[in-house]
Amino acid sequence: DIQMTQSPSSLSASVGDRVTITCRASQSISTYLNWYQRKPGKAPELLIYAASSLQSGVPSRFSGSGSGTDFILTISSLQPDDFATYYCQQSHTLPYTFGQGTNLEIK
Amino acid sequence: QVQLQESGPGVVKPSETLSLTCIVSGGSIGNNYWTWIRQPAGKGLEWIGRIHRFGSTNFSPSLKTRVSMSVDTSKNHISLKLTSVTAADTGLYYCAREEILVGGYIRDEALDTWGQGTMVTVSS
């Protein structure tokens, strides 16, 4: 299986901050990388697919970059609704594995 | 807009079989893969496997000997069975629709619609 490693595992930030979350794959996955947001009691939401494409309806403050093994999710200006857990997932090779998650908390 | 709702027994005894259902509303099963994901207690998301309406399946190697899935297009639902459960199978179980999304120069398979999840506890 391809191992996905996210960093940091948790992060404290304030409204208005610029935040970056990193995801590293154990082997090259081209741009087959997706980002999801999960909040307790709610259905997880797809934010970014194909490493850098913004899913329809997702605010433009979210962006993704990277290819090969290293990827970044950026939130340009944190909003109160953004405090959640974020996961990356590779869709290059079955099984489509997830990172362990990054818990974004209010400072 | 497609919505997914998982349901299950809540509590399952060790060594028994866990059975979950995911009802698809607001749309049809279509030509998609349907995926099950879980979050074991205190851990991250784990991809369990997926099924296509025509029966093609892929499972996680760590679970493949215990997992089965099925699709009922007449009832618009997807089912998951996990046999010989242990406490390690306790967690939140999600179903999700896999959609092919074109980005850059690739056709990506991403989970664009998820249910809210159903909690499963393995306990005697």
XYZ file of N, CA and C in Angstrom:
693
model
N 0.839 -1.191 0.000
C 0.000 0.000 0.000
C 0.878 1.248 0.000
N 0.369 2.308 -0.627
C 1.061 3.593 -0.582
C 0.746 4.259 0.754
N 1.781 4.675 1.468
C 1.609 5.336 2.757
C 1.533 6.844 2.541
N 0.564 7.464 3.181
C 0.388 8.908 3.102
C 0.662 9.502 4.484
N 1.558 10.474 4.548
C 1.951 11.071 5.820
C 1.652 12.557 5.799
N 0.806 12.982 6.718
C 0.461 14.392 6.816
C 1.235 15.059 7.938
N 1.516 16.337 7.756
C 2.086 17.118 8.842
C 1.591 18.557 8.755
N 1.363 19.187 9.917
C 1.441 18.565 11.228
C 0.200 17.714 11.504
N 0.197 16.977 12.598
C -0.986 16.210 12.962
C -2.026 17.095 13.628
N -1.572 18.179 14.231
C -2.509 19.175 14.762
C -1.892 20.554 14.615
N -2.760 21.544 14.589
C -2.332 22.896 14.274
C -3.293 23.872 14.934
N -2.751 24.854 15.634
C -3.574 25.923 16.207
C -3.352 27.196 15.409
N -4.444 27.844 15.032
C -4.331 29.062 14.238
C -5.506 29.990 14.550
N -5.387 31.208 14.092
C -6.412 32.222 14.356
C -7.151 32.578 13.080
N -8.345 33.088 13.254
C -9.109 33.577 12.100
C -8.268 34.610 11.350
N -8.218 34.459 10.035
C -7.427 35.357 9.207
C -6.044 34.855 8.881
N -5.566 33.831 9.598
C -4.236 33.277 9.342
C -4.197 32.551 8.004
N -2.987 32.472 7.462
C -2.719 31.616 6.310
C -2.153 30.305 6.849
N -2.735 29.200 6.403
C -2.383 27.891 6.953
C -1.977 26.959 5.819
N -0.926 26.166 6.073
C -0.549 25.149 5.100
C -0.443 23.799 5.793
N -0.930 22.786 5.103
C -0.866 21.402 5.568
C -0.146 20.602 4.489
N 0.779 19.766 4.919
C 1.599 19.007 3.981
C 1.199 17.545 3.979
N 1.269 16.932 2.812
C 0.990 15.505 2.650
C 2.094 14.911 1.787
N 2.675 13.822 2.259
C 3.759 13.166 1.522
C 3.390 11.716 1.241
N 3.577 11.306 -0.010
C 3.312 9.922 -0.405
C 4.599 9.100 -0.366
N 4.461 7.811 -0.081
C 5.634 6.936 0.021
C 6.221 6.575 -1.342
N 5.487 6.885 -2.403
C 5.997 6.743 -3.760
C 5.272 7.745 -4.642
N 5.774 7.953 -5.836
C 5.187 8.958 -6.707
C 3.753 8.604 -7.088
N 2.875 9.609 -6.971
C 1.461 9.423 -7.323
C 1.013 10.452 -8.357
N 1.999 11.046 -9.079
C 1.649 12.089 -10.049
C 0.824 13.169 -9.338
N -0.380 13.441 -9.841
C -1.255 14.406 -9.158
C -2.554 13.752 -8.710
N -2.499 12.446 -8.445
C -3.691 11.727 -7.983
C -3.834 11.894 -6.477
N -4.167 13.125 -6.081
C -4.198 13.461 -4.670
C -5.427 14.322 -4.401
N -6.183 13.921 -3.392
C -7.414 14.625 -3.025
C -7.340 15.081 -1.579
N -8.037 16.171 -1.280
C -8.119 16.713 0.078
C -9.582 16.772 0.519
N -9.808 16.381 1.771
C -11.146 16.370 2.343
C -11.141 17.120 3.672
N -12.315 17.671 3.994
C -12.544 18.324 5.276
C -13.586 17.512 6.032
N -13.314 17.252 7.298
C -14.280 16.512 8.102
C -14.575 17.258 9.383
N -15.864 17.421 9.666
C -16.323 18.021 10.910
C -17.176 17.004 11.646
N -17.123 16.996 12.990
C -17.899 16.018 13.759
C -19.386 16.093 13.437
N -19.995 14.940 13.209
C -21.424 14.888 12.966
C -21.864 15.291 11.569
N -20.908 15.622 10.717
C -21.250 16.033 9.349
C -20.577 15.122 8.332
N -21.142 15.080 7.149
C -20.516 14.313 6.077
C -19.215 14.981 5.666
N -18.139 14.227 5.525
C -16.903 14.813 5.000
C -17.141 15.457 3.636
N -16.304 16.413 3.307
C -16.468 17.186 2.085
C -15.189 17.172 1.265
N -15.350 16.932 -0.039
C -14.211 17.008 -0.958
C -13.877 18.464 -1.215
N -12.627 18.836 -0.994
C -12.181 20.210 -1.214
C -11.420 20.361 -2.529
N -10.435 19.509 -2.703
C -9.492 19.588 -3.814
C -9.337 18.195 -4.420
N -9.348 18.101 -5.744
C -9.041 16.846 -6.419
C -7.934 17.093 -7.432
N -7.322 15.992 -7.859
C -6.211 16.079 -8.812
C -5.174 17.092 -8.346
N -4.921 17.106 -7.046
C -3.884 17.908 -6.389
C -4.166 19.403 -6.319
N -4.791 19.965 -7.355
C -4.917 21.429 -7.380
C -6.245 21.942 -7.918
N -7.166 21.047 -8.254
C -8.454 21.484 -8.800
C -9.467 21.667 -7.668
N -10.092 22.833 -7.639
C -11.049 23.176 -6.591
C -12.397 22.540 -6.902
N -12.927 21.773 -5.958
C -14.240 21.163 -6.147
C -15.309 22.266 -6.205
N -16.315 22.028 -7.019
C -17.406 22.980 -7.174
C -18.026 23.326 -5.825
N -18.218 24.617 -5.586
C -18.858 25.074 -4.358
C -17.911 25.319 -3.199
N -16.652 24.947 -3.353
C -15.664 25.142 -2.279
C -15.080 26.555 -2.388
N -14.974 27.269 -1.271
C -14.459 28.648 -1.323
C -13.049 28.726 -1.906
N -12.772 29.800 -2.588
C -11.496 29.965 -3.283
C -10.327 30.189 -2.334
N -10.572 30.369 -1.048
C -9.461 30.490 -0.109
C -8.715 29.151 0.068
N -9.352 28.064 -0.373
C -8.690 26.766 -0.356
C -7.947 26.568 -1.677
N -6.727 26.075 -1.587
C -5.982 25.747 -2.797
C -5.054 24.575 -2.509
N -4.696 23.869 -3.566
C -3.797 22.730 -3.434
C -2.693 22.813 -4.467
N -1.552 22.224 -4.119
C -0.430 22.204 -5.045
C 0.388 20.942 -4.819
N 1.296 20.698 -5.754
C 2.212 19.574 -5.620
C 2.026 18.532 -6.699
N 3.014 17.670 -6.789
C 2.976 16.522 -7.683
C 4.075 15.565 -7.277
N 3.962 14.330 -7.724
C 4.969 13.339 -7.345
C 4.710 12.787 -5.957
N 5.473 13.247 -4.978
C 5.312 12.745 -3.616
C 4.936 13.814 -2.593
N 5.055 15.074 -2.939
C 4.844 16.146 -1.961
C 3.731 17.091 -2.379
N 2.802 17.315 -1.447
C 1.603 18.087 -1.727
C 1.303 19.036 -0.566
N 0.625 20.128 -0.896
C 0.284 21.131 0.108
C -1.157 21.561 -0.073
N -1.868 21.649 1.048
C -3.180 22.297 1.092
C -2.977 23.644 1.780
N -3.454 24.703 1.156
C -3.327 26.044 1.719
C -4.699 26.648 1.932
N -4.907 27.238 3.092
C -6.086 28.047 3.358
C -5.570 29.478 3.504
N -5.979 30.349 2.603
C -5.324 31.652 2.509
C -5.672 32.576 3.672
N -6.908 32.508 4.154
C -7.338 33.355 5.262
C -8.401 32.579 6.034
N -7.985 32.021 7.161
C -8.865 31.135 7.912
C -10.164 31.819 8.322
N -11.259 31.095 8.129
C -12.565 31.544 8.580
C -13.051 30.636 9.704
N -13.973 31.099 10.519
C -14.441 30.277 11.644
C -14.945 28.893 11.214
N -15.507 28.810 10.024
C -16.060 27.547 9.545
C -14.975 26.548 9.140
N -13.711 26.972 9.094
C -12.636 26.115 8.595
C -12.001 25.247 9.676
N -12.380 25.445 10.926
C -11.773 24.651 11.988
C -12.381 23.250 11.946
N -11.537 22.292 11.582
C -11.987 20.946 11.238
C -10.751 20.054 11.135
N -10.987 18.806 10.716
C -9.879 17.885 10.437
C -9.762 17.709 8.929
N -8.539 17.738 8.443
C -8.278 17.656 7.003
C -7.499 16.377 6.690
N -7.910 15.725 5.609
C -7.277 14.473 5.195
C -6.863 14.556 3.731
N -5.693 14.019 3.439
C -5.332 13.798 2.049
C -5.595 12.328 1.720
N -5.765 12.045 0.439
C -6.004 10.684 -0.036
C -5.378 10.535 -1.412
N -4.656 9.432 -1.603
C -4.119 9.170 -2.934
C -5.085 8.282 -3.696
N -5.262 8.591 -4.975
C -6.133 7.807 -5.848
C -5.345 7.300 -7.058
N -4.066 7.018 -6.819
C -3.176 6.531 -7.872
C -3.185 5.011 -7.937
N -3.138 4.361 -6.762
C -3.017 2.908 -6.691
C -3.942 2.366 -5.606
N -4.733 1.359 -5.967
C -5.574 0.718 -4.972
C -4.726 -0.059 -3.965
N -5.080 -0.050 -2.679
C -6.191 0.682 -2.054
C -5.915 2.182 -1.937
N -6.926 2.980 -2.082
C -6.771 4.435 -2.079
C -6.625 4.959 -0.651
N -5.436 5.021 -0.178
C -5.146 5.295 1.223
C -5.218 6.769 1.579
N -5.506 6.999 2.865
C -5.622 8.337 3.424
C -4.416 8.658 4.305
N -4.170 9.936 4.462
C -3.265 10.377 5.505
C -3.948 10.253 6.857
N -3.191 10.488 7.905
C -3.733 10.281 9.262
C -4.561 11.457 9.747
N -4.570 12.533 8.994
C -5.403 13.679 9.350
C -4.621 14.797 10.031
N -5.085 16.013 9.839
C -4.554 17.204 10.514
C -5.715 17.924 11.179
N -5.645 18.027 12.496
C -6.707 18.666 13.263
C -6.400 20.150 13.400
N -7.207 20.988 12.786
C -7.009 22.435 12.799
C -7.895 23.042 13.880
N -7.244 23.629 14.888
C -7.963 24.151 16.051
C -7.822 25.669 16.144
N -8.747 26.248 16.860
C -8.709 27.696 17.087
C -7.666 28.016 18.147
N -6.817 29.011 17.854
C -5.817 29.431 18.847
C -6.488 30.343 19.873
N -29.781 16.558 -5.893
C -28.445 16.317 -5.360
C -28.451 14.999 -4.588
N -27.491 14.158 -4.921
C -27.415 12.845 -4.282
C -27.079 13.003 -2.802
N -27.790 12.239 -1.979
C -27.483 12.170 -0.552
C -27.345 10.712 -0.151
N -26.474 10.469 0.829
C -26.213 9.111 1.296
C -26.514 9.031 2.786
N -27.113 7.910 3.185
C -27.427 7.697 4.594
C -27.068 6.277 4.976
N -26.104 6.159 5.887
C -25.701 4.853 6.374
C -26.591 4.433 7.541
N -26.781 3.127 7.674
C -27.512 2.603 8.828
C -26.939 1.245 9.200
N -27.078 0.930 10.480
C -26.552 -0.332 10.962
C -27.030 -0.614 12.365
N -26.545 -1.707 12.973
C -27.073 -2.167 14.255
C -26.571 -1.390 15.466
N -25.500 -0.607 15.299
C -24.956 0.121 16.436
C -23.963 -0.701 17.235
N -24.409 -1.850 17.712
C -23.553 -2.725 18.512
C -23.537 -4.116 17.888
N -22.334 -4.692 17.803
C -22.168 -6.048 17.267
C -21.292 -6.831 18.234
N -21.617 -8.077 18.438
C -20.827 -8.900 19.363
C -19.554 -9.396 18.679
N -18.494 -9.552 19.445
C -17.251 -10.095 18.866
C -17.512 -11.440 18.190
N -16.833 -11.635 17.093
C -16.876 -12.831 16.241
C -18.099 -12.862 15.320
N -19.042 -11.943 15.508
C -20.220 -11.928 14.649
C -19.958 -11.101 13.390
N -21.003 -11.006 12.553
C -20.889 -10.285 11.289
C -21.564 -8.924 11.372
N -20.824 -7.905 10.971
C -21.348 -6.541 10.893
C -22.002 -6.347 9.531
N -23.223 -5.835 9.532
C -23.919 -5.540 8.275
C -24.368 -4.085 8.274
N -23.966 -3.348 7.265
C -24.340 -1.945 7.118
C -24.989 -1.710 5.761
N -25.868 -0.724 5.719
C -26.534 -0.342 4.483
C -26.342 1.141 4.244
N -26.185 1.497 2.998
C -26.076 2.893 2.590
C -27.176 3.158 1.565
N -28.109 4.032 1.923
C -29.216 4.352 1.011
C -28.860 5.585 0.195
N -29.025 5.475 -1.100
C -28.767 6.573 -2.026
C -30.086 7.243 -2.369
N -30.186 8.530 -2.087
C -31.403 9.269 -2.411
C -31.058 10.481 -3.267
N -32.058 10.978 -3.999
C -31.839 12.136 -4.851
C -31.116 11.814 -6.137
N -30.957 10.536 -6.428
C -30.271 10.116 -7.644
C -30.202 8.604 -7.680
N -29.580 8.077 -8.718
C -29.505 6.626 -8.859
C -28.097 6.129 -8.554
N -27.977 4.810 -8.479
C -26.669 4.197 -8.275
C -25.735 4.586 -9.414
N -26.278 4.669 -10.615
C -25.526 5.158 -11.755
C -24.338 4.297 -12.113
N -23.397 4.931 -12.807
C -22.234 4.223 -13.310
C -21.002 4.523 -12.456
N -21.219 4.617 -11.148
C -20.146 4.988 -10.234
C -19.659 3.791 -9.427
N -18.471 3.945 -8.875
C -18.059 3.089 -7.787
C -18.587 3.696 -6.480
N -18.924 2.829 -5.548
C -19.398 3.234 -4.225
C -18.442 2.651 -3.193
N -17.976 3.515 -2.314
C -16.862 3.188 -1.435
C -17.295 3.192 0.017
N -16.721 2.282 0.793
C -16.879 2.283 2.247
C -15.542 2.687 2.871
N -15.641 3.579 3.850
C -14.484 4.077 4.590
C -14.842 3.994 6.069
N -13.865 3.796 6.901
C -14.138 3.804 8.329
C -13.083 4.613 9.060
N -13.460 5.023 10.273
C -12.524 5.692 11.148
C -12.519 4.937 12.470
N -11.547 4.059 12.661
C -11.448 3.369 13.953
C -11.253 4.392 15.069
N -11.663 4.012 16.261
C -11.572 4.923 17.394
C -10.143 5.435 17.555
N -9.997 6.760 17.589
C -8.695 7.367 17.820
C -7.743 7.332 16.643
N -8.229 6.944 15.483
C -7.353 6.837 14.313
C -7.906 7.652 13.144
N -7.187 7.642 12.050
C -7.610 8.358 10.859
C -8.518 7.520 9.976
N -8.779 8.032 8.789
C -9.678 7.354 7.857
C -8.992 6.146 7.225
N -9.766 5.085 7.072
C -9.266 3.846 6.468
C -10.184 3.451 5.321
N -9.625 3.281 4.140
C -10.372 2.860 2.956
C -10.645 1.371 3.067
N -11.932 0.977 3.045
C -12.289 -0.431 3.194
C -12.376 -1.109 1.836
N -13.049 -0.460 0.895
C -13.219 -1.054 -0.424
C -14.292 -0.345 -1.200
N -14.529 -0.821 -2.428
C -15.516 -0.195 -3.282
C -16.191 -1.227 -4.154
N -17.390 -0.848 -4.657
C -18.146 -1.728 -5.535
C -18.797 -0.915 -6.636
N -18.853 -1.496 -7.823
C -19.538 -0.889 -8.953
C -20.889 -1.567 -9.119
N -21.817 -0.895 -9.754
C -23.157 -1.450 -9.913
C -23.151 -2.780 -10.648
N -22.143 -2.997 -11.491
C -22.080 -4.262 -12.220
C -21.343 -5.348 -11.445
N -20.988 -5.035 -10.181
C -20.461 -6.060 -9.292
C -18.968 -6.076 -9.112
N -18.243 -5.295 -9.887
C -16.790 -5.249 -9.731
C -16.429 -4.673 -8.365
N -15.507 -5.335 -7.673
C -15.118 -4.874 -6.341
C -13.606 -4.777 -6.212
N -13.202 -3.923 -5.263
C -11.806 -3.843 -4.826
C -11.834 -3.680 -3.318
N -10.978 -4.415 -2.623
C -10.971 -4.351 -1.167
C -9.571 -4.064 -0.658
N -9.514 -3.498 0.534
C -8.235 -3.314 1.200
C -7.624 -4.690 1.493
N -6.344 -4.868 1.203
C -5.718 -6.169 1.471
C -5.836 -6.600 2.931
N -5.843 -5.650 3.830
C -5.905 -5.993 5.255
C -7.275 -6.492 5.682
N -8.282 -6.259 4.860
C -9.653 -6.642 5.232
C -10.292 -7.618 4.251
N -9.637 -7.896 3.134
C -10.301 -8.596 2.028
C -10.827 -9.969 2.386
N -10.211 -10.642 3.368
C -10.708 -11.978 3.725
C -11.997 -11.918 4.526
N -12.367 -10.727 5.027
C -13.543 -10.599 5.884
C -14.646 -9.717 5.295
N -14.370 -9.055 4.177
C -15.285 -8.053 3.633
C -16.046 -8.577 2.418
N -17.306 -8.183 2.338
C -18.056 -8.345 1.100
C -18.960 -7.131 0.934
N -19.279 -6.834 -0.304
C -20.164 -5.704 -0.616
C -21.153 -6.126 -1.685
N -22.286 -5.440 -1.702
C -23.279 -5.707 -2.734
C -24.009 -4.423 -3.070
N -24.629 -4.423 -4.245
C -25.414 -3.292 -4.720
C -26.811 -3.788 -5.087
N -27.812 -3.060 -4.642
C -29.195 -3.374 -5.024
C -29.737 -2.152 -5.756
N -29.731 -2.215 -7.080
C -30.161 -1.040 -7.852
C -31.656 -0.805 -7.744
N -32.443 -1.857 -7.469
C -33.895 -1.672 -7.350
C -34.243 -0.906 -6.080
N -33.442 -1.091 -5.043
C -33.683 -0.392 -3.779
C -32.760 0.814 -3.613
N -31.880 0.998 -4.562
C -30.926 2.118 -4.512
C -30.084 2.100 -3.240
N -29.550 0.938 -2.910
C -28.684 0.914 -1.755
C -27.482 0.006 -1.965
N -26.464 0.275 -1.131
C -25.199 -0.471 -1.149
C -25.035 -1.076 0.236
N -24.529 -2.293 0.281
C -24.377 -2.975 1.561
C -22.926 -3.388 1.795
N -22.573 -3.430 3.069
C -21.245 -3.874 3.510
C -21.433 -4.954 4.559
N -20.679 -6.030 4.428
C -20.629 -7.058 5.467
C -19.182 -7.273 5.860
N -18.964 -7.342 7.165
C -17.625 -7.590 7.710
C -17.762 -8.713 8.724
N -17.104 -9.823 8.455
C -17.250 -10.999 9.306
C -16.211 -11.031 10.430
N -16.480 -11.868 11.415
C -15.528 -12.129 12.513
C -14.987 -10.844 13.135
N -15.880 -9.960 13.512
C -15.460 -8.651 14.023
C -14.799 -8.780 15.396
N -13.895 -7.832 15.653
C -13.246 -7.693 16.953
C -13.353 -6.236 17.385
N -12.834 -5.944 18.559
C -12.873 -4.567 19.063
C -12.166 -3.603 18.111
N -11.210 -4.093 17.365
C -10.481 -3.249 16.415
C -11.371 -2.751 15.278
N -12.528 -3.349 15.103
C -13.470 -2.921 14.060
C -14.435 -1.848 14.559
N -14.331 -1.486 15.817
C -15.151 -0.405 16.357
C -14.768 0.912 15.694
N -15.784 1.683 15.314
C -15.488 2.976 14.704
C -16.678 3.541 13.955
N -16.414 4.627 13.253
C -17.430 5.318 12.460
C -17.271 4.865 11.012
N -18.362 4.394 10.430
C -18.338 3.859 9.070
C -19.081 4.798 8.126
N -18.421 5.128 7.014
C -18.988 6.015 6.004
C -19.151 5.281 4.674
N -20.175 5.671 3.919
C -20.197 5.317 2.511
C -20.018 6.605 1.700
N -19.493 6.472 0.504
C -19.219 7.634 -0.330
C -19.306 7.255 -1.797
N -19.658 8.220 -2.617
C -19.695 8.025 -4.057
C -18.344 8.430 -4.650
N -17.816 7.583 -5.491
C -16.591 7.904 -6.206
C -16.958 8.459 -7.569
N -16.429 9.602 -7.872
C -16.720 10.277 -9.140
C -15.416 10.494 -9.882
N -15.486 10.396 -11.203
C -14.319 10.703 -12.026
C -14.331 12.193 -12.330
N -13.292 12.869 -11.886
C -13.178 14.317 -12.057
C -11.912 14.612 -12.843
N -12.064 15.423 -13.875
C -10.916 15.749 -14.731
C -10.224 16.987 -14.184
N -8.949 16.841 -13.886
C -8.164 17.955 -13.385
C -6.800 17.965 -14.033
N -6.412 19.089 -14.589
C -5.125 19.119 -15.278
C -5.152 18.146 -16.431
N -4.239 17.206 -16.420
C -4.162 16.219 -17.496
C -4.576 14.825 -17.039
N -5.233 14.719 -15.879
C -5.598 13.399 -15.381
C -7.106 13.298 -15.136
N -7.583 12.050 -15.163
C -8.944 11.723 -14.734
C -8.819 11.104 -13.346
N -9.233 11.876 -12.361
C -9.040 11.468 -10.976
C -10.309 10.810 -10.462
N -10.154 9.881 -9.543
C -11.290 9.243 -8.881
C -11.340 9.773 -7.451
N -12.301 10.623 -7.183
C -12.398 11.258 -5.874
C -13.771 10.996 -5.270
N -13.844 11.070 -3.952
C -15.090 10.812 -3.224
C -15.835 12.131 -3.067
N -16.780 12.381 -3.976
C -17.390 13.708 -4.014
C -18.642 13.832 -3.169
N -19.199 12.714 -2.704
C -20.395 12.760 -1.867
C -20.251 11.696 -0.788
N -20.483 12.097 0.458
C -20.344 11.208 1.599
C -21.629 11.213 2.425
N -21.846 10.118 3.143
C -22.860 10.119 4.178
C -22.287 10.688 5.470
N -23.147 10.822 6.462
C -22.702 11.367 7.754
C -22.020 10.309 8.625
N -22.158 9.049 8.235
C -21.512 7.981 8.973
C -22.423 7.334 9.994
N -22.110 6.083 10.308
C -22.838 5.367 11.348
C -21.830 4.736 12.290
N -22.073 4.868 13.578
C -21.138 4.364 14.580
C -21.388 2.885 14.834
N -20.307 2.136 14.888
C -20.387 0.705 15.183
C -19.478 0.415 16.379
N -20.037 -0.256 17.352
C -19.263 -0.677 18.518
C -19.283 -2.196 18.591
N -18.105 -2.781 18.691
C -18.014 -4.231 18.862
C -17.821 -4.499 20.353
N -18.820 -5.118 20.933
C -18.803 -5.357 22.379
C -19.761 -6.485 22.725
N -19.382 -7.261 23.715
C -20.252 -8.346 24.168
C -21.242 -7.841 25.217
